[in-house]
Amino acid sequence: MAPATANTKIEDQEMLTVSTSRFGELTVSPDKVIHMTSPFLGFPDSKNFMLKPHGKESPFMWLQSLETPTLAFVVIQAAIIAQEYAPHIPNYVKQELKASKDDQLEILLILTVPKNDLKKITANLLGPLVINTKQRLAKQVLQDPTIYDACWPIFK
Amino acid sequence: MLILARKIGEAIAIGDDTIIRVLEIKGGQVKIGVEAPAEIAVHREEIYLKILEENKRAAHEAPADLSALTSALTENRQTGKK
């Protein structure tokens, strides 16, 4: 999930302008847009997102909806906070995301950050976001609830 | 909503390749067998509702500034399993 960098291939592509409630107007190159092969449960109208790093030194990123200005999730690479996390990704999901190899897939976790107590931040291990970084396709893939929790505290 | 009465062993076909069969009825609980293609996700409804609820909570809470969390994060390592 590298932030947008200079890329000769995109030079003649027009940047998209996105209005957001948190960040004002953002621009994104069309080839950085992430398309949900099925939308997040609860947000059927948002199918395209962009990743916005929180800051240079921060592992947190924003997953901002391109269709809904107010919709943005805080996300993080799963490996950063849960090294042994190994969600099950069925073959049909790999096909849906057009991933021929597992190493094309990246796992992001959606974080719930309470406004009044940041330390009570939790990660949703039950519904990780699986992204094919090359094809820019993504899907929230439900896991076994006896193994993984939807509100897993990331601080002990 | 389509409502169908079924006895033990009877089934409902959805499309060409999904069968939902009543296997057992005991003490207010029904055991249901689902035969569906691998690409059809079959889950208990509660899991969908839980994910939906958590998605809404995550989207609703999300504050703009997370700087305070960044340093604390590197000191904490967990496995993720229950």
mmCIF file of C-alpha atoms in Angstrom, chain A residues 1-4 23 26-28 32-34 48-54 60-66 73-77 106 108 129 131 133 136:
data_model
loop_
_atom_site.group_PDB
_atom_site.id
_atom_site.type_symbol
_atom_site.label_atom_id
_atom_site.label_comp_id
_atom_site.label_asym_id
_atom_site.label_seq_id
_atom_site.Cartn_x
_atom_site.Cartn_y
_atom_site.Cartn_z
ATOM 1 C CA MET A 1 0.000 0.000 0.000
ATOM 2 C CA ALA A 2 2.500 2.568 -1.081
ATOM 3 C CA PRO A 3 1.193 6.105 -1.199
ATOM 4 C CA ALA A 4 0.834 7.701 -4.602
ATOM 5 C CA PHE A 23 -9.885 16.153 4.534
ATOM 6 C CA LEU A 26 -8.464 15.177 -2.283
ATOM 7 C CA THR A 27 -7.063 14.167 -5.626
ATOM 8 C CA VAL A 28 -6.396 10.596 -6.626
ATOM 9 C CA LYS A 32 -4.885 4.157 -7.401
ATOM 10 C CA VAL A 33 -8.613 3.738 -6.917
ATOM 11 C CA ILE A 34 -9.569 0.583 -5.041
ATOM 12 C CA ASN A 48 -14.681 2.852 -4.740
ATOM 13 C CA PHE A 49 -12.115 3.964 -2.204
ATOM 14 C CA MET A 50 -8.701 5.525 -1.973
ATOM 15 C CA LEU A 51 -5.996 4.943 0.621
ATOM 16 C CA LYS A 52 -4.616 8.019 2.305
ATOM 17 C CA PRO A 53 -1.645 7.563 4.633
ATOM 18 C CA HIS A 54 -2.171 9.165 8.022
ATOM 19 C CA PHE A 60 -2.338 4.106 10.008
ATOM 20 C CA MET A 61 -4.113 4.821 6.774
ATOM 21 C CA TRP A 62 -7.485 6.176 5.824
ATOM 22 C CA LEU A 63 -9.707 4.285 3.468
ATOM 23 C CA GLN A 64 -11.781 7.109 2.050
ATOM 24 C CA SER A 65 -14.935 6.501 0.023
ATOM 25 C CA LEU A 66 -15.022 8.256 -3.337
ATOM 26 C CA PHE A 73 -12.322 3.939 7.787
ATOM 27 C CA VAL A 74 -9.075 3.885 9.723
ATOM 28 C CA VAL A 75 -7.089 0.863 8.524
ATOM 29 C CA ILE A 76 -3.718 -0.732 9.144
ATOM 30 C CA GLN A 77 -1.779 -3.608 7.625
ATOM 31 C CA GLU A 106 -2.711 -7.763 1.218
ATOM 32 C CA LEU A 108 -5.889 -4.644 6.010
ATOM 33 C CA LEU A 129 -10.291 -6.280 4.050
ATOM 34 C CA ILE A 131 -6.915 -6.307 -1.390
ATOM 35 C CA THR A 133 -2.824 -4.531 -4.716
ATOM 36 C CA ARG A 136 -6.831 -2.675 -7.037
#
